[in-house]
C-alpha cells in the first residue's frame, strides 16, 4: 500500500481557512464540555439552534415524522441521540455516527470531605484507565452537579475562570522519594492517595463552633460551600463531582498545527460527529448521531451503550414515522451502517517499540479506520466485514477524504475496545473510525488539526452516502 503523505502541504487557502474555523469551534466545545453532562447540554443547545426538536415534545403534540424532520432524545442528561429523517423508510436502515463523551478523570466519593494535619481534602475514586502518576501536581477543576433533597440541582464549575481557585493532588518531593521511585509505575501513586487538596485556613469565631473544635479547616470549607453554593456536607451523598484538569484547549507547536487539551478521547470524534450531523440537511437514509456515556468503564449503566435507551428511542421514532412494529425495528437496526467514532493511538517516535509501523496511525495523515480493536487474538473486538471496508473506502475517496488504516499497537503489547461490538449485536455493519491521539488518557492529550478537519469531512460523507 502506498504510504500516506502529510496533508498540510496539500491544502489550498480555502481548505486552510475551513480547517481553522472547524478547529476553533472544536476548541470552544472542548472548553465548554469537560464532563458528559456539559457535552450533552452543549450539544442540545446547538441542535435546537439547528431546528432539532425534543422527541418528547413531538409525542405530546401527536405529530408524525416525515422527511427532513429533526429530533433528539436525552437520557439522564448524559446520553444523547439525534436523528434527521431521510427520504427512505426507517426500516431500510440508518447511517449512524456513535461516539462517547465520557473521559478518564477522578471522581469525588459520596462521603469525601475530611481534614488531616491542618489541611482539608476531598476523598476520590479514579474513573477509567489512567496512569495515576500523571494526575498529580497539576491544577485541577471541579465540575458536576449537586442534587438536593428538595429536588433542586446545583451545577458546579470551579477552577476554569481566572478569578477561580484551583485544586491539586500532591506528590512526594523527590528528596524523600527514594522508596517511591523504586516502585513500578502502576504503584508509584496509589489510588487512595489521589485525594484533592482544597483548604488550609481555619474558620474563626463561627457561630456554633466549639472553641475546642479540631476540624476548623474542614468547617471553613463547609462554610464557603454553604455561603457560595448553598451546599451542606450531607449533599455530597447525592452529588456527581468530577475532578478534571483546569484550563482551556490550546494550540500546540510553533506552527500551531496541533491541539493540546483534556478529554480529546473521545470528544474529538464526538464533536466532529456532532458538527457533521448539524451540517447535513438532505440525505436518502436517516442520519443519527449518538453520544454516549460510560465507555471508559465498559459502556455499562443506564447511560452506557449497553443500556436499552437507543433501542427504546428507535421504537418511538419508528412509531412516529408510521413504522411502529417490532419487525420494522429489527429491520432498521440490522440494515443500518455505523461508524464507531472513536480515537486511535497515534504513532509516537519516542515510544516506537510499542507500534508496528506499517499498521500504525500517524499525525497529519487523516482519519483512521480500525477494522478491529480488542487485545491479543482480537479478544473483545468487532472485526468489520471486508465488504463494508471496501464500501467505506469508496465513500471516503469519492468525497476526497484523507484516511489511513491502523491497529492499536503491536500484537500482544496491549489492546482496547469501543462501543462497536455492542452495536454490531443488532447485525448492522460497524467499524471504528476516528482521530489519532498522542498521550491518550493523560490529563492533556494531543491531536493534529489536519486530522480533526478530515474527521469532520469523513463523517459528513458517511451521513450523505453510506
PDB file of N, CA and C in Angstrom, residues 238-294:
ATOM      1  N   UNK A 238     -25.486  12.925  47.342  1.00  0.00           N
ATOM      2  CA  UNK A 238     -26.219  12.918  46.073  1.00  0.00           C
ATOM      3  C   UNK A 238     -25.590  13.881  45.070  1.00  0.00           C
ATOM      4  N   UNK A 239     -24.261  13.878  45.058  1.00  0.00           N
ATOM      5  CA  UNK A 239     -23.523  14.741  44.123  1.00  0.00           C
ATOM      6  C   UNK A 239     -22.761  13.890  43.114  1.00  0.00           C
ATOM      7  N   UNK A 240     -22.582  14.451  41.924  1.00  0.00           N
ATOM      8  CA  UNK A 240     -21.671  13.879  40.928  1.00  0.00           C
ATOM      9  C   UNK A 240     -20.642  14.961  40.615  1.00  0.00           C
ATOM     10  N   UNK A 241     -19.491  14.870  41.245  1.00  0.00           N
ATOM     11  CA  UNK A 241     -18.437  15.861  41.074  1.00  0.00           C
ATOM     12  C   UNK A 241     -17.219  15.198  40.447  1.00  0.00           C
ATOM     13  N   UNK A 242     -16.746  15.795  39.368  1.00  0.00           N
ATOM     14  CA  UNK A 242     -15.623  15.238  38.615  1.00  0.00           C
ATOM     15  C   UNK A 242     -14.431  16.190  38.686  1.00  0.00           C
ATOM     16  N   UNK A 243     -13.275  15.624  38.945  1.00  0.00           N
ATOM     17  CA  UNK A 243     -12.022  16.380  39.004  1.00  0.00           C
ATOM     18  C   UNK A 243     -11.338  16.243  37.656  1.00  0.00           C
ATOM     19  N   UNK A 244     -11.150  17.377  36.983  1.00  0.00           N
ATOM     20  CA  UNK A 244     -10.554  17.384  35.642  1.00  0.00           C
ATOM     21  C   UNK A 244      -9.476  18.461  35.591  1.00  0.00           C
ATOM     22  N   UNK A 245      -8.540  18.366  34.661  1.00  0.00           N
ATOM     23  CA  UNK A 245      -7.514  19.398  34.540  1.00  0.00           C
ATOM     24  C   UNK A 245      -8.126  20.774  34.283  1.00  0.00           C
ATOM     25  N   UNK A 246      -7.653  21.765  35.010  1.00  0.00           N
ATOM     26  CA  UNK A 246      -8.127  23.136  34.826  1.00  0.00           C
ATOM     27  C   UNK A 246      -7.403  23.761  33.636  1.00  0.00           C
ATOM     28  N   UNK A 247      -8.133  24.532  32.845  1.00  0.00           N
ATOM     29  CA  UNK A 247      -7.510  25.232  31.736  1.00  0.00           C
ATOM     30  C   UNK A 247      -8.153  24.919  30.400  1.00  0.00           C
ATOM     31  N   UNK A 248      -7.883  25.796  29.441  1.00  0.00           N
ATOM     32  CA  UNK A 248      -8.515  25.706  28.127  1.00  0.00           C
ATOM     33  C   UNK A 248      -7.696  24.891  27.140  1.00  0.00           C
ATOM     34  N   UNK A 249      -8.368  24.443  26.085  1.00  0.00           N
ATOM     35  CA  UNK A 249      -7.686  23.830  24.947  1.00  0.00           C
ATOM     36  C   UNK A 249      -6.769  24.874  24.316  1.00  0.00           C
ATOM     37  N   UNK A 250      -5.569  24.440  23.952  1.00  0.00           N
ATOM     38  CA  UNK A 250      -4.578  25.379  23.417  1.00  0.00           C
ATOM     39  C   UNK A 250      -3.981  24.859  22.119  1.00  0.00           C
ATOM     40  N   UNK A 251      -3.586  25.801  21.252  1.00  0.00           N
ATOM     41  CA  UNK A 251      -2.790  25.432  20.094  1.00  0.00           C
ATOM     42  C   UNK A 251      -1.456  24.888  20.583  1.00  0.00           C
ATOM     43  N   UNK A 252      -0.953  23.868  19.902  1.00  0.00           N
ATOM     44  CA  UNK A 252       0.289  23.214  20.301  1.00  0.00           C
ATOM     45  C   UNK A 252       1.282  23.280  19.150  1.00  0.00           C
ATOM     46  N   UNK A 253       2.516  23.603  19.454  1.00  0.00           N
ATOM     47  CA  UNK A 253       3.572  23.688  18.452  1.00  0.00           C
ATOM     48  C   UNK A 253       3.780  25.102  17.953  1.00  0.00           C
ATOM     49  N   UNK A 254       5.005  25.408  17.551  1.00  0.00           N
ATOM     50  CA  UNK A 254       5.298  26.724  16.991  1.00  0.00           C
ATOM     51  C   UNK A 254       4.423  27.016  15.777  1.00  0.00           C
ATOM     52  N   UNK A 255       4.107  25.955  15.014  1.00  0.00           N
ATOM     53  CA  UNK A 255       3.302  26.118  13.810  1.00  0.00           C
ATOM     54  C   UNK A 255       1.798  26.059  14.089  1.00  0.00           C
ATOM     55  N   UNK A 256       1.419  25.878  15.363  1.00  0.00           N
ATOM     56  CA  UNK A 256       0.008  25.803  15.772  1.00  0.00           C
ATOM     57  C   UNK A 256      -0.751  24.719  14.995  1.00  0.00           C
ATOM     58  N   UNK A 257      -0.074  23.638  14.681  1.00  0.00           N
ATOM     59  CA  UNK A 257      -0.679  22.583  13.869  1.00  0.00           C
ATOM     60  C   UNK A 257      -1.442  21.556  14.695  1.00  0.00           C
ATOM     61  N   UNK A 258      -1.313  21.639  16.027  1.00  0.00           N
ATOM     62  CA  UNK A 258      -1.907  20.630  16.898  1.00  0.00           C
ATOM     63  C   UNK A 258      -2.738  21.286  17.997  1.00  0.00           C
ATOM     64  N   UNK A 259      -3.504  20.470  18.704  1.00  0.00           N
ATOM     65  CA  UNK A 259      -4.313  20.929  19.831  1.00  0.00           C
ATOM     66  C   UNK A 259      -3.941  20.127  21.063  1.00  0.00           C
ATOM     67  N   UNK A 260      -3.689  20.826  22.155  1.00  0.00           N
ATOM     68  CA  UNK A 260      -3.438  20.208  23.460  1.00  0.00           C
ATOM     69  C   UNK A 260      -4.641  20.478  24.348  1.00  0.00           C
ATOM     70  N   UNK A 261      -5.260  19.428  24.855  1.00  0.00           N
ATOM     71  CA  UNK A 261      -6.464  19.618  25.666  1.00  0.00           C
ATOM     72  C   UNK A 261      -6.777  18.364  26.464  1.00  0.00           C
ATOM     73  N   UNK A 262      -7.515  18.560  27.530  1.00  0.00           N
ATOM     74  CA  UNK A 262      -8.101  17.438  28.258  1.00  0.00           C
ATOM     75  C   UNK A 262      -9.298  16.883  27.477  1.00  0.00           C
ATOM     76  N   UNK A 263      -9.506  15.575  27.572  1.00  0.00           N
ATOM     77  CA  UNK A 263     -10.756  14.957  27.122  1.00  0.00           C
ATOM     78  C   UNK A 263     -10.909  14.736  25.636  1.00  0.00           C
ATOM     79  N   UNK A 264      -9.815  14.747  24.876  1.00  0.00           N
ATOM     80  CA  UNK A 264      -9.965  14.559  23.426  1.00  0.00           C
ATOM     81  C   UNK A 264     -10.328  13.113  23.064  1.00  0.00           C
ATOM     82  N   UNK A 265     -10.050  12.178  23.941  1.00  0.00           N
ATOM     83  CA  UNK A 265     -10.605  10.826  23.832  1.00  0.00           C
ATOM     84  C   UNK A 265     -11.897  10.821  24.634  1.00  0.00           C
ATOM     85  N   UNK A 266     -13.058  10.879  24.052  1.00  0.00           N
ATOM     86  CA  UNK A 266     -13.303  10.710  22.628  1.00  0.00           C
ATOM     87  C   UNK A 266     -14.049  11.929  22.097  1.00  0.00           C
ATOM     88  N   UNK A 267     -13.859  13.066  22.761  1.00  0.00           N
ATOM     89  CA  UNK A 267     -14.648  14.225  22.355  1.00  0.00           C
ATOM     90  C   UNK A 267     -14.199  14.788  21.017  1.00  0.00           C
ATOM     91  N   UNK A 268     -12.981  14.459  20.581  1.00  0.00           N
ATOM     92  CA  UNK A 268     -12.578  14.890  19.243  1.00  0.00           C
ATOM     93  C   UNK A 268     -13.466  14.247  18.192  1.00  0.00           C
ATOM     94  N   UNK A 269     -13.874  13.003  18.413  1.00  0.00           N
ATOM     95  CA  UNK A 269     -14.787  12.333  17.481  1.00  0.00           C
ATOM     96  C   UNK A 269     -16.238  12.703  17.758  1.00  0.00           C
ATOM     97  N   UNK A 270     -16.565  12.918  19.030  1.00  0.00           N
ATOM     98  CA  UNK A 270     -17.942  13.285  19.377  1.00  0.00           C
ATOM     99  C   UNK A 270     -18.323  14.633  18.780  1.00  0.00           C
ATOM    100  N   UNK A 271     -17.464  15.625  18.924  1.00  0.00           N
ATOM    101  CA  UNK A 271     -17.803  16.960  18.431  1.00  0.00           C
ATOM    102  C   UNK A 271     -17.744  17.039  16.909  1.00  0.00           C
ATOM    103  N   UNK A 272     -16.797  16.357  16.281  1.00  0.00           N
ATOM    104  CA  UNK A 272     -16.778  16.361  14.814  1.00  0.00           C
ATOM    105  C   UNK A 272     -17.981  15.599  14.256  1.00  0.00           C
ATOM    106  N   UNK A 273     -18.423  14.540  14.950  1.00  0.00           N
ATOM    107  CA  UNK A 273     -19.658  13.846  14.555  1.00  0.00           C
ATOM    108  C   UNK A 273     -20.853  14.776  14.686  1.00  0.00           C
ATOM    109  N   UNK A 274     -20.888  15.525  15.779  1.00  0.00           N
ATOM    110  CA  UNK A 274     -21.970  16.496  16.001  1.00  0.00           C
ATOM    111  C   UNK A 274     -21.963  17.562  14.916  1.00  0.00           C
ATOM    112  N   UNK A 275     -20.779  18.104  14.600  1.00  0.00           N
ATOM    113  CA  UNK A 275     -20.684  19.121  13.542  1.00  0.00           C
ATOM    114  C   UNK A 275     -21.227  18.577  12.219  1.00  0.00           C
ATOM    115  N   UNK A 276     -20.845  17.346  11.893  1.00  0.00           N
ATOM    116  CA  UNK A 276     -21.295  16.738  10.635  1.00  0.00           C
ATOM    117  C   UNK A 276     -22.805  16.558  10.631  1.00  0.00           C
ATOM    118  N   UNK A 277     -23.348  16.094  11.743  1.00  0.00           N
ATOM    119  CA  UNK A 277     -24.787  15.869  11.847  1.00  0.00           C
ATOM    120  C   UNK A 277     -25.557  17.172  11.649  1.00  0.00           C
ATOM    121  N   UNK A 278     -25.054  18.249  12.210  1.00  0.00           N
ATOM    122  CA  UNK A 278     -25.732  19.540  12.094  1.00  0.00           C
ATOM    123  C   UNK A 278     -25.586  20.140  10.694  1.00  0.00           C
ATOM    124  N   UNK A 279     -24.540  19.743   9.973  1.00  0.00           N
ATOM    125  CA  UNK A 279     -24.297  20.285   8.629  1.00  0.00           C
ATOM    126  C   UNK A 279     -25.133  19.611   7.551  1.00  0.00           C
ATOM    127  N   UNK A 280     -25.365  18.306   7.702  1.00  0.00           N
ATOM    128  CA  UNK A 280     -26.041  17.545   6.648  1.00  0.00           C
ATOM    129  C   UNK A 280     -27.544  17.775   6.729  1.00  0.00           C
ATOM    130  N   UNK A 281     -28.124  18.259   5.655  1.00  0.00           N
ATOM    131  CA  UNK A 281     -29.559  18.565   5.632  1.00  0.00           C
ATOM    132  C   UNK A 281     -30.362  17.557   4.823  1.00  0.00           C
ATOM    133  N   UNK A 282     -29.802  17.086   3.738  1.00  0.00           N
ATOM    134  CA  UNK A 282     -30.555  16.198   2.843  1.00  0.00           C
ATOM    135  C   UNK A 282     -29.760  14.923   2.591  1.00  0.00           C
ATOM    136  N   UNK A 283     -30.414  13.796   2.794  1.00  0.00           N
ATOM    137  CA  UNK A 283     -29.785  12.511   2.520  1.00  0.00           C
ATOM    138  C   UNK A 283     -30.868  11.459   2.326  1.00  0.00           C
ATOM    139  N   UNK A 284     -30.531  10.411   1.584  1.00  0.00           N
ATOM    140  CA  UNK A 284     -31.521   9.363   1.322  1.00  0.00           C
ATOM    141  C   UNK A 284     -31.890   8.622   2.605  1.00  0.00           C
ATOM    142  N   UNK A 285     -30.871   8.258   3.374  1.00  0.00           N
ATOM    143  CA  UNK A 285     -31.130   7.488   4.581  1.00  0.00           C
ATOM    144  C   UNK A 285     -31.185   8.415   5.794  1.00  0.00           C
ATOM    145  N   UNK A 286     -31.924   8.022   6.786  1.00  0.00           N
ATOM    146  CA  UNK A 286     -31.975   8.776   8.043  1.00  0.00           C
ATOM    147  C   UNK A 286     -30.595   8.782   8.679  1.00  0.00           C
ATOM    148  N   UNK A 287     -30.190   9.951   9.155  1.00  0.00           N
ATOM    149  CA  UNK A 287     -28.913  10.091   9.832  1.00  0.00           C
ATOM    150  C   UNK A 287     -29.104  10.111  11.334  1.00  0.00           C
ATOM    151  N   UNK A 288     -28.136   9.563  12.038  1.00  0.00           N
ATOM    152  CA  UNK A 288     -28.197   9.513  13.501  1.00  0.00           C
ATOM    153  C   UNK A 288     -26.835   9.856  14.079  1.00  0.00           C
ATOM    154  N   UNK A 289     -26.824  10.691  15.093  1.00  0.00           N
ATOM    155  CA  UNK A 289     -25.612  10.969  15.866  1.00  0.00           C
ATOM    156  C   UNK A 289     -25.890  10.543  17.301  1.00  0.00           C
ATOM    157  N   UNK A 290     -25.077   9.639  17.803  1.00  0.00           N
ATOM    158  CA  UNK A 290     -25.285   9.041  19.114  1.00  0.00           C
ATOM    159  C   UNK A 290     -24.085   9.360  20.002  1.00  0.00           C
ATOM    160  N   UNK A 291     -24.332  10.090  21.085  1.00  0.00           N
ATOM    161  CA  UNK A 291     -23.273  10.467  22.027  1.00  0.00           C
ATOM    162  C   UNK A 291     -23.562   9.788  23.364  1.00  0.00           C
ATOM    163  N   UNK A 292     -22.653   8.915  23.792  1.00  0.00           N
ATOM    164  CA  UNK A 292     -22.944   8.043  24.926  1.00  0.00           C
ATOM    165  C   UNK A 292     -21.938   8.223  26.063  1.00  0.00           C
ATOM    166  N   UNK A 293     -22.340   7.742  27.215  1.00  0.00           N
ATOM    167  CA  UNK A 293     -21.565   7.812  28.449  1.00  0.00           C
ATOM    168  C   UNK A 293     -20.970   6.428  28.760  1.00  0.00           C
ATOM    169  N   UNK A 294     -20.085   6.373  29.726  1.00  0.00           N
ATOM    170  CA  UNK A 294     -19.606   5.151  30.390  1.00  0.00           C
ATOM    171  C   UNK A 294     -18.735   4.228  29.526  1.00  0.00           C
TER     172      UNK A 294
END
